CSV table of C-alpha atoms in Angstrom, one decimal:
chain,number,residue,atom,x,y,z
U,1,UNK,CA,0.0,0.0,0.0
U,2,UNK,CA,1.4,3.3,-0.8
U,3,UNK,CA,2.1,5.6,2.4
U,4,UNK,CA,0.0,8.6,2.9
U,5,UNK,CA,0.8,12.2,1.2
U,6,UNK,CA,3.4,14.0,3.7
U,7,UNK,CA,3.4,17.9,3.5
U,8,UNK,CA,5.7,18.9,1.0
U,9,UNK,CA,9.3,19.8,1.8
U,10,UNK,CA,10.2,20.9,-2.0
U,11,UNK,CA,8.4,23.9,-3.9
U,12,UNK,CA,8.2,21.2,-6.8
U,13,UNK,CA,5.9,18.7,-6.1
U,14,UNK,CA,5.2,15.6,-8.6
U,15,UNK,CA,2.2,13.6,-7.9
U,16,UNK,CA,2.0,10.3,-10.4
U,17,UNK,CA,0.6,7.0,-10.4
U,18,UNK,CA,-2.7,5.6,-11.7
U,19,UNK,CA,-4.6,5.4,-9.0
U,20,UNK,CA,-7.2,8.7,-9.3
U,21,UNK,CA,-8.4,8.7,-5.1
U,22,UNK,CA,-4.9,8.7,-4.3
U,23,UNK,CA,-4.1,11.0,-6.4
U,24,UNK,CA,-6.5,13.4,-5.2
U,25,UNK,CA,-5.7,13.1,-1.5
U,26,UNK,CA,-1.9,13.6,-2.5
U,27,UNK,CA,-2.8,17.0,-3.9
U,28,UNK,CA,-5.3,17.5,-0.7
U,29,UNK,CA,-2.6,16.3,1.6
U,30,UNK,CA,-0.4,19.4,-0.3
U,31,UNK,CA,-2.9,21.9,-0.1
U,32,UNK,CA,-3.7,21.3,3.2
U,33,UNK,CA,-0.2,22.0,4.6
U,34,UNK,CA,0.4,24.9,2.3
U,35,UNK,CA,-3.0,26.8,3.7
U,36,UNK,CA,-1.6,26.1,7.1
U,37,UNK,CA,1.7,27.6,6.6
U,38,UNK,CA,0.4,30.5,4.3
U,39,UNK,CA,-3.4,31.0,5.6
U,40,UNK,CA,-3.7,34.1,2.7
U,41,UNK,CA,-2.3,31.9,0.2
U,42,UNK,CA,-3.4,31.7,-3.6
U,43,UNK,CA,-5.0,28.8,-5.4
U,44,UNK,CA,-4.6,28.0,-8.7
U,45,UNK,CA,-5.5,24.6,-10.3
U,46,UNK,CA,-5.3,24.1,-14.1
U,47,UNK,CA,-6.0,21.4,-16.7
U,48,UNK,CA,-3.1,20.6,-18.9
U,49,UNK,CA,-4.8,19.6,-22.1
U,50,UNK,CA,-5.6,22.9,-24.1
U,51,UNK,CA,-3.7,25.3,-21.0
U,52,UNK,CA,-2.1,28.1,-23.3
U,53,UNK,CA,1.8,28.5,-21.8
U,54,UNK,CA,0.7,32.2,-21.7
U,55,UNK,CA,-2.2,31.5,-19.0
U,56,UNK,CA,0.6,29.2,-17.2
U,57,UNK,CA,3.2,31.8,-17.6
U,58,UNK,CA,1.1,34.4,-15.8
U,59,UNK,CA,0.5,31.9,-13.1
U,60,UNK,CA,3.6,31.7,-12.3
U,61,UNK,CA,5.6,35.0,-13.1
U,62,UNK,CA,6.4,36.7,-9.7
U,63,UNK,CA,3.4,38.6,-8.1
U,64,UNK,CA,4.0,42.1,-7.2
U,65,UNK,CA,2.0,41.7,-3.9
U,66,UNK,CA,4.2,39.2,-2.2
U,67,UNK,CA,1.8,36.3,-0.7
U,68,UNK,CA,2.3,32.3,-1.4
U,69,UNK,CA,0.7,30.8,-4.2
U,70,UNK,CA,-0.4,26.8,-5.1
U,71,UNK,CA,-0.3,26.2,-8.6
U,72,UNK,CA,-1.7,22.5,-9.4
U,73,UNK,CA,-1.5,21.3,-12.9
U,74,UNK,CA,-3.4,18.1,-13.3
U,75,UNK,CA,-3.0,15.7,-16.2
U,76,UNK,CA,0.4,16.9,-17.5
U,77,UNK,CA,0.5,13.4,-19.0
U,78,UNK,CA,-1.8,15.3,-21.9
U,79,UNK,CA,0.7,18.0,-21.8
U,80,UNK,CA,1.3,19.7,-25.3
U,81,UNK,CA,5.0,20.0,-26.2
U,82,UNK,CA,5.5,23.7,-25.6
U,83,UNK,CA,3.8,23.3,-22.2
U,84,UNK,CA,6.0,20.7,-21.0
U,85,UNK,CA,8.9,22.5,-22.2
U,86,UNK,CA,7.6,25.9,-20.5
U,87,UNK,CA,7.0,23.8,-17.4
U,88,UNK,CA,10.5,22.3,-17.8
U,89,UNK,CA,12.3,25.2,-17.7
U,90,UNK,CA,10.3,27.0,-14.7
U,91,UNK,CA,11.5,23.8,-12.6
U,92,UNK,CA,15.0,25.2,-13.4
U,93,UNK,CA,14.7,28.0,-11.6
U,94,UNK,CA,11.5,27.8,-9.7
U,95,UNK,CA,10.2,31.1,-7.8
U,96,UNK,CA,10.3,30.0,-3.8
U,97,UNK,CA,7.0,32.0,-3.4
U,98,UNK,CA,5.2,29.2,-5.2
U,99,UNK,CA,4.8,25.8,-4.7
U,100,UNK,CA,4.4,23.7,-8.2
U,101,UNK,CA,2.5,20.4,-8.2
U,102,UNK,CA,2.2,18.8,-11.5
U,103,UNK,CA,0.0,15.4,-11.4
U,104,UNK,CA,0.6,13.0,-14.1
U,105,UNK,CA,-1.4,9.6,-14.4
U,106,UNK,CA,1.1,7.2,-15.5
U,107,UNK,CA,2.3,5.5,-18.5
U,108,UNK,CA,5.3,6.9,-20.7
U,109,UNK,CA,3.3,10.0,-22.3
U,110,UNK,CA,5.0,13.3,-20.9
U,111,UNK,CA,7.7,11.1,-18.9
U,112,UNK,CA,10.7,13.6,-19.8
U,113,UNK,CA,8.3,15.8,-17.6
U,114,UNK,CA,8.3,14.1,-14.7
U,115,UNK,CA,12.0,13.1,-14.3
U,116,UNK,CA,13.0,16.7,-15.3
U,117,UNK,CA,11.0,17.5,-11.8
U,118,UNK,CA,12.3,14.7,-10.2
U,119,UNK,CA,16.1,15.6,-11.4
U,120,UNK,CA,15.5,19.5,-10.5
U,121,UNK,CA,14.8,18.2,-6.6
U,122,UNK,CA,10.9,17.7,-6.6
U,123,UNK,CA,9.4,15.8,-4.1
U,124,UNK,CA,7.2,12.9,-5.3
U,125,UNK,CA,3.9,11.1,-4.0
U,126,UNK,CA,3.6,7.9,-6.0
U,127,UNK,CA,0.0,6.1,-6.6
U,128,UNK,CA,0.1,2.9,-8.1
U,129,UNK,CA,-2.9,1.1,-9.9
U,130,UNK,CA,-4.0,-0.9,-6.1
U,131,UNK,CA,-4.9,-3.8,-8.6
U,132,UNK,CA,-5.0,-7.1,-6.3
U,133,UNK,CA,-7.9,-8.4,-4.6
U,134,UNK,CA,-5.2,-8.0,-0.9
U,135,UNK,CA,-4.0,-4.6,-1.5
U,136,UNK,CA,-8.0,-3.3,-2.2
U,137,UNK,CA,-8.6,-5.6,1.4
U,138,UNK,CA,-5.6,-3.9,3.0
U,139,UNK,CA,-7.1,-0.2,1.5
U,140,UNK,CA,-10.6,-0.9,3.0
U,141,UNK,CA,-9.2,-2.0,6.5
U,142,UNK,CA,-7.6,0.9,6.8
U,143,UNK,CA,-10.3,3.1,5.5
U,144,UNK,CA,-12.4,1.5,8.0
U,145,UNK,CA,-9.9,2.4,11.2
U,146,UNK,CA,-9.7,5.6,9.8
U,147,UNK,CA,-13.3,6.2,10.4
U,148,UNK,CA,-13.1,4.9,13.7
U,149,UNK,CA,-14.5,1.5,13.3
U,150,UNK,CA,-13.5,-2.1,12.7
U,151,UNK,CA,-14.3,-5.2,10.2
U,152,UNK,CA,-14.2,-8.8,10.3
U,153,UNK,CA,-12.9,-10.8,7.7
U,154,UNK,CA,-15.9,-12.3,6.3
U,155,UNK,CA,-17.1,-8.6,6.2
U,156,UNK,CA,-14.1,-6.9,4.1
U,157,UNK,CA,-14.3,-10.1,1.8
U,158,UNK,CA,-17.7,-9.6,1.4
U,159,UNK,CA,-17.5,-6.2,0.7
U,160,UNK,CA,-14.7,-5.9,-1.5
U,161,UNK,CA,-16.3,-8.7,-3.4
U,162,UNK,CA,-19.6,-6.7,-3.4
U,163,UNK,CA,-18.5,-3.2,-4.9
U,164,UNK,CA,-15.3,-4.2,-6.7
U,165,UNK,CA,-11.8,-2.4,-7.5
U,166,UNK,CA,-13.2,1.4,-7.9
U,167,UNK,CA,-10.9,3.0,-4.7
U,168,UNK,CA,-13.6,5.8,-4.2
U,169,UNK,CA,-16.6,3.4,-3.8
U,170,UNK,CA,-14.7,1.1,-1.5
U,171,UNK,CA,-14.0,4.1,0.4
U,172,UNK,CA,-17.5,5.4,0.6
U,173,UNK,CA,-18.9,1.9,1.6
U,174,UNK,CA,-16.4,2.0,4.7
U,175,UNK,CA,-17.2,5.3,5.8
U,176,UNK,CA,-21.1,5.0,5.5
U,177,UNK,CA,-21.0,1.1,7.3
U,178,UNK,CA,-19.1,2.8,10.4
U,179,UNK,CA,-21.5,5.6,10.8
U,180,UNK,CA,-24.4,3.0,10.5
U,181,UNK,CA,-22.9,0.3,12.7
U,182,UNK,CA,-21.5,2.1,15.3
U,183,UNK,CA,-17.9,1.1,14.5
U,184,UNK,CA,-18.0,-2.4,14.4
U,185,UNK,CA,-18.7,-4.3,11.1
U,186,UNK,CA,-19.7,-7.5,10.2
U,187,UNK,CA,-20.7,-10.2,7.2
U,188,UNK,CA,-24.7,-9.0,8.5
U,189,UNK,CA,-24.0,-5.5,8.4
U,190,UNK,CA,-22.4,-5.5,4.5
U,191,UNK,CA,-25.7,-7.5,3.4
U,192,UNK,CA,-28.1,-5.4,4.9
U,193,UNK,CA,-25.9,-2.0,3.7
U,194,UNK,CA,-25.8,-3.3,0.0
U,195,UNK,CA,-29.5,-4.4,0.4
U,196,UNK,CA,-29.9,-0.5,0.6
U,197,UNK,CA,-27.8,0.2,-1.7
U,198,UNK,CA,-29.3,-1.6,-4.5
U,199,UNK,CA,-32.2,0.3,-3.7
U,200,UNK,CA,-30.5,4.1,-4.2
U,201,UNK,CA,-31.8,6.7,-7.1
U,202,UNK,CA,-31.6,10.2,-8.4
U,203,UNK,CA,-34.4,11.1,-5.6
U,204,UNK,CA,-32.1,9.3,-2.9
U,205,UNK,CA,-29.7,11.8,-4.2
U,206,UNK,CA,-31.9,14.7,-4.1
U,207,UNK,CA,-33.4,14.3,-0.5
U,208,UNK,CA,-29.3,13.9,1.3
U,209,UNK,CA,-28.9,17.3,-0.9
U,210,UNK,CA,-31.8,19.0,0.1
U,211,UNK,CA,-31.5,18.5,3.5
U,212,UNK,CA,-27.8,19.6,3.5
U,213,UNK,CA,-26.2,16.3,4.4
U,214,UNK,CA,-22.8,16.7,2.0
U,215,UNK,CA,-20.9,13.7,3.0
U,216,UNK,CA,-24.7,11.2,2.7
U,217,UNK,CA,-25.3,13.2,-0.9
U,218,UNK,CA,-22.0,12.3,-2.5
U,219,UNK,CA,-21.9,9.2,-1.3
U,220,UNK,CA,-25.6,8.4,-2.5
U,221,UNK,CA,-24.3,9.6,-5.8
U,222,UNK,CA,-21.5,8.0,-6.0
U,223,UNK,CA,-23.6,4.8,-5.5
U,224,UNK,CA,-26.2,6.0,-7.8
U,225,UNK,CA,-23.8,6.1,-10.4
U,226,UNK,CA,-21.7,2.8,-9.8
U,227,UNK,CA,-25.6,1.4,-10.2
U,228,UNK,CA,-26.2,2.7,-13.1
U,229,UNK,CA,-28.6,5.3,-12.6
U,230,UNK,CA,-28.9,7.9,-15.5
U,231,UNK,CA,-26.9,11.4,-15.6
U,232,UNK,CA,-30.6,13.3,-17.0
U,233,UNK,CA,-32.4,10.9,-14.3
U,234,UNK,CA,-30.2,12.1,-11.5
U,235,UNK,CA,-30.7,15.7,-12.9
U,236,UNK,CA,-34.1,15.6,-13.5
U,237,UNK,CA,-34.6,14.5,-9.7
U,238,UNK,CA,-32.6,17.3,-8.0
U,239,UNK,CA,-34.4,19.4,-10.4
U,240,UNK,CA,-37.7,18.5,-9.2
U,241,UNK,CA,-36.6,18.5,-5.7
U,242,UNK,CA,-35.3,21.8,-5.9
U,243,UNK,CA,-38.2,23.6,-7.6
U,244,UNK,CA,-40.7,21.4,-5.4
U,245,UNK,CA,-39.4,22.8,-2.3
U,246,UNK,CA,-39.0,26.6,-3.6
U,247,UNK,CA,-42.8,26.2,-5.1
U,248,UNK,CA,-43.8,25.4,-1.1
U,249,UNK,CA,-41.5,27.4,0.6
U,250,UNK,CA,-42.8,30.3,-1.6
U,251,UNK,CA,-46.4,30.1,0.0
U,252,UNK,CA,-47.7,31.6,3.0
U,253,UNK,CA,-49.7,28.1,4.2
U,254,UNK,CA,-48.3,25.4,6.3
U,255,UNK,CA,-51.7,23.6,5.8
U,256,UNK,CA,-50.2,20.6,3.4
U,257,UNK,CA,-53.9,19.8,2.3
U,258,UNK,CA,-54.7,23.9,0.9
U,259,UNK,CA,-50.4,23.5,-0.3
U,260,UNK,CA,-51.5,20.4,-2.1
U,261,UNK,CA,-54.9,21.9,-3.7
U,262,UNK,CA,-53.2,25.3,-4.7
U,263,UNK,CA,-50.2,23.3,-6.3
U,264,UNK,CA,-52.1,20.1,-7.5
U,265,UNK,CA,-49.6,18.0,-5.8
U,266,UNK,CA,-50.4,14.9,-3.4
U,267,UNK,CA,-50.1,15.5,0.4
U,268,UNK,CA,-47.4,12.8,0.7
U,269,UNK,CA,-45.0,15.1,-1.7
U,270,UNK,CA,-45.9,18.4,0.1
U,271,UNK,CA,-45.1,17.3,3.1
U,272,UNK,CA,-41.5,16.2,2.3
U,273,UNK,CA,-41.0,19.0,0.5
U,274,UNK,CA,-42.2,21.2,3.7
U,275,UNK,CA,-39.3,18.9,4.9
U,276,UNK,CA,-36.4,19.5,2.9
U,277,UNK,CA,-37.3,23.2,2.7
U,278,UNK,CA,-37.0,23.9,6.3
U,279,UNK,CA,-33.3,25.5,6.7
U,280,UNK,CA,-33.4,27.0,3.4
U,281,UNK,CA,-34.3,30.8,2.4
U,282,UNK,CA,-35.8,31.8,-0.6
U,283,UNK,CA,-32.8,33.3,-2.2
U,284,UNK,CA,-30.9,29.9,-1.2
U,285,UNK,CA,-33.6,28.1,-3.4
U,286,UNK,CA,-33.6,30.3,-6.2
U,287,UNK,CA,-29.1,30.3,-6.5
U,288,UNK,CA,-30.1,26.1,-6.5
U,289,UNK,CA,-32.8,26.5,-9.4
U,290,UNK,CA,-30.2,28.3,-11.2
U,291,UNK,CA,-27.2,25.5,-10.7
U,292,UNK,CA,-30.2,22.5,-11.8
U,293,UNK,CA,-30.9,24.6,-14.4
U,294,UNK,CA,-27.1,24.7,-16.3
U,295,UNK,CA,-26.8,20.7,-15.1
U,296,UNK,CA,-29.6,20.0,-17.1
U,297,UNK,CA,-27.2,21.3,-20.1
U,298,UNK,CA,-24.2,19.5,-18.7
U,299,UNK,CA,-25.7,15.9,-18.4
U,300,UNK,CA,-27.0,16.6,-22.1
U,301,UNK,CA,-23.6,16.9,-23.6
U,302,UNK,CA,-22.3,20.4,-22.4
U,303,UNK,CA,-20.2,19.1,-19.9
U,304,UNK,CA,-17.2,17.4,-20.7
U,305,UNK,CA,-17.7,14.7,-17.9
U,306,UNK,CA,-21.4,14.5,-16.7
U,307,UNK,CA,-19.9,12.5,-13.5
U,308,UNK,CA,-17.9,15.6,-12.6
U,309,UNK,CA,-20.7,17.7,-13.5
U,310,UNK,CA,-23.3,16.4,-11.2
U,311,UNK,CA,-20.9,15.9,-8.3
U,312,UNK,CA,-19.9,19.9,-8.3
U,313,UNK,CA,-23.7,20.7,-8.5
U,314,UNK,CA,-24.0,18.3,-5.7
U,315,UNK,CA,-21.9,19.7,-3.4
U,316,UNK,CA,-22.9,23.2,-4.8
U,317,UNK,CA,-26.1,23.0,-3.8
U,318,UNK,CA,-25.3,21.9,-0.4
U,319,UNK,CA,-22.8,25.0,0.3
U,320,UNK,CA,-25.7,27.2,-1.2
U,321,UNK,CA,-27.9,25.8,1.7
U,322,UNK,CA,-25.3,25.8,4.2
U,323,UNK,CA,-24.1,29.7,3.2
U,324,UNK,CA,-27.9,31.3,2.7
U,325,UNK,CA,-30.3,29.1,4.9
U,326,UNK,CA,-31.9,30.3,8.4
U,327,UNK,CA,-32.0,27.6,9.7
U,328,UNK,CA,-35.0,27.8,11.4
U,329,UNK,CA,-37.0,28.5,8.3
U,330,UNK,CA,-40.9,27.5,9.5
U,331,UNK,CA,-42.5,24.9,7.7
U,332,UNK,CA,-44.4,26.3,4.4
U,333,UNK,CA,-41.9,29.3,4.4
């Protein structure tokens, strides 16, 4: 198992391996411990497929402010020539004031790139493919413990037979059976979780978000899409759930029966949209209409990964509701 990210030492940074999760944690790991040294710091993170060296070279040219800055520049393994080159040469003589991290998948594409970091002192957070069924048992054991819980063997066979090699579903399933089994599971606890699972859809999705639960929502997703479940159907739920609650919350009446005549909904959907409004203001729900509204575009082909696309509306939506709710907002309000 690779060991985890360690703050970085070097101002060049390469992160490389293809293993996306711990990729991701190696750059959060990084941006952590920069923020803490340089609280005021600058953060910059760019794709390299299409980045213009100009855009890059502004980046990184010295700031006449003073101030730290984090440049990330992910998938350098689809680097064009002139931008690994221009990257090249700024490891030569990089700018203290910045720390670089460049995050390459893999493979041979761009290699030059990486070993002209490594060679010009970089520090280096590796994330190999975890490929055998022991090394995704040894990854879930220790995701488990890192929640705070434990697992039996029968358990971590049975779930890493159950959701398979993706790293961030494995990861989810651990987190999500420790908060529902109090720390300590077992070969019941993984069939009764998955028998749940199974179950999830784009409305599972939309009640966790509504009701601000941002850890619940991604992980619903996350299992909504490793099921299957349709980007547009996913969409189309949050959408409803959105526009639901800002059609009840917009009303003066609590009464679900004159809610239900005046909108021609049934009771049973006023009433849990009374629910999920509660905590949100109007202005709250109307910045969420707008964010369904463009992810109805992006799950249509706008978007150039519908995935990624749902997930930042996701966890959009529940900032919006977290940043602009009351909190106490009365039922029907």
């Amino acid at each position: 198992m690779p060991a985890d990210p360690v703050p970085p030492t070097s101002r060049l940074r390469v992160v490389t391996g293809e293993e996306e999760l711990l990729r991701s944690r190696a750059v959060a790991a990084v941006r952590t411990a920069v923020v803490e040294r340089h609280p005021d710091a600058e953060l910059h993170e760019l794709a390299a497929l299409g980045l213009p060296p100009g855009q890059l070279a502004d980046v990184l040219a010295p700031s006449l402010f003073g101030g730290h800055r984090l440049v990330v520049v992910t998938g350098v393994h689809e680097s064009a020539a002139v931008l690994a080159e221009a990257l090249t040469a700024y490891a030569k003589d990089p700018d203290p004031e910045i720390t670089l991290v460049i995050v390459h998948s893999g493979g041979k594409r761009n290699e030059a790139l990486v070993k002209a970091f490594v060679a010009a002192g970089a520090a280096v957070d590796e994330c190999p493919k975890i490929s055998s069924a022991g090394d995704r048992a040894a990854f879930v054991r220790n995701e488990v413990r890192t929640f705070g819980g434990r697992i039996s063997g029968d358990a971590l066979t049975a779930l890493v037979d159950a959701v398979g090699n993706d790293l961030r579903a494995l990861s989810a399933a651990a987190s999500q059976l420790v908060s529902d089994f109090g720390g300590t599971v077992d070969g019941d606890a993984v069939a009764r979780f998955h028998r749940g699972q199974a179950e999830v859809t784009g409305f599972t999705v939309a009640e966790r978000v509504l009701i601000g639960d941002r850890q619940g929502s991604i992980e619903m997703l996350r299992w909504a899409l490793q099921r299957g479940v349709a980007h547009v159907l996913i969409a189309d739920a949050l959408a409803d759930g959105v526009r639901t609650a800002a059609r009840v919350a917009s009303l003066s009446s609590t009464n679900p029966g004159e809610l239900a005549r005046t909108l021609k909904m049934p009771p049973w959907k006023v009433k849990k949209a009374q629910a999920q409004a509660r905590g949100w203001s109007i202005d709250g729900l109307q910045q969420a209409i707008g964010v369904v509204a463009g992810l109805n575009a992006d799950v249509k082909g706008v978007a150039a990964s519908a995935d990624y696309a749902l997930e930042r509306a996701v966890r959009r939506i529940v900032e919006i509701r977290a940043t602009t709710g009351r909190g106490r907002l009365p039922t029907g309000r």
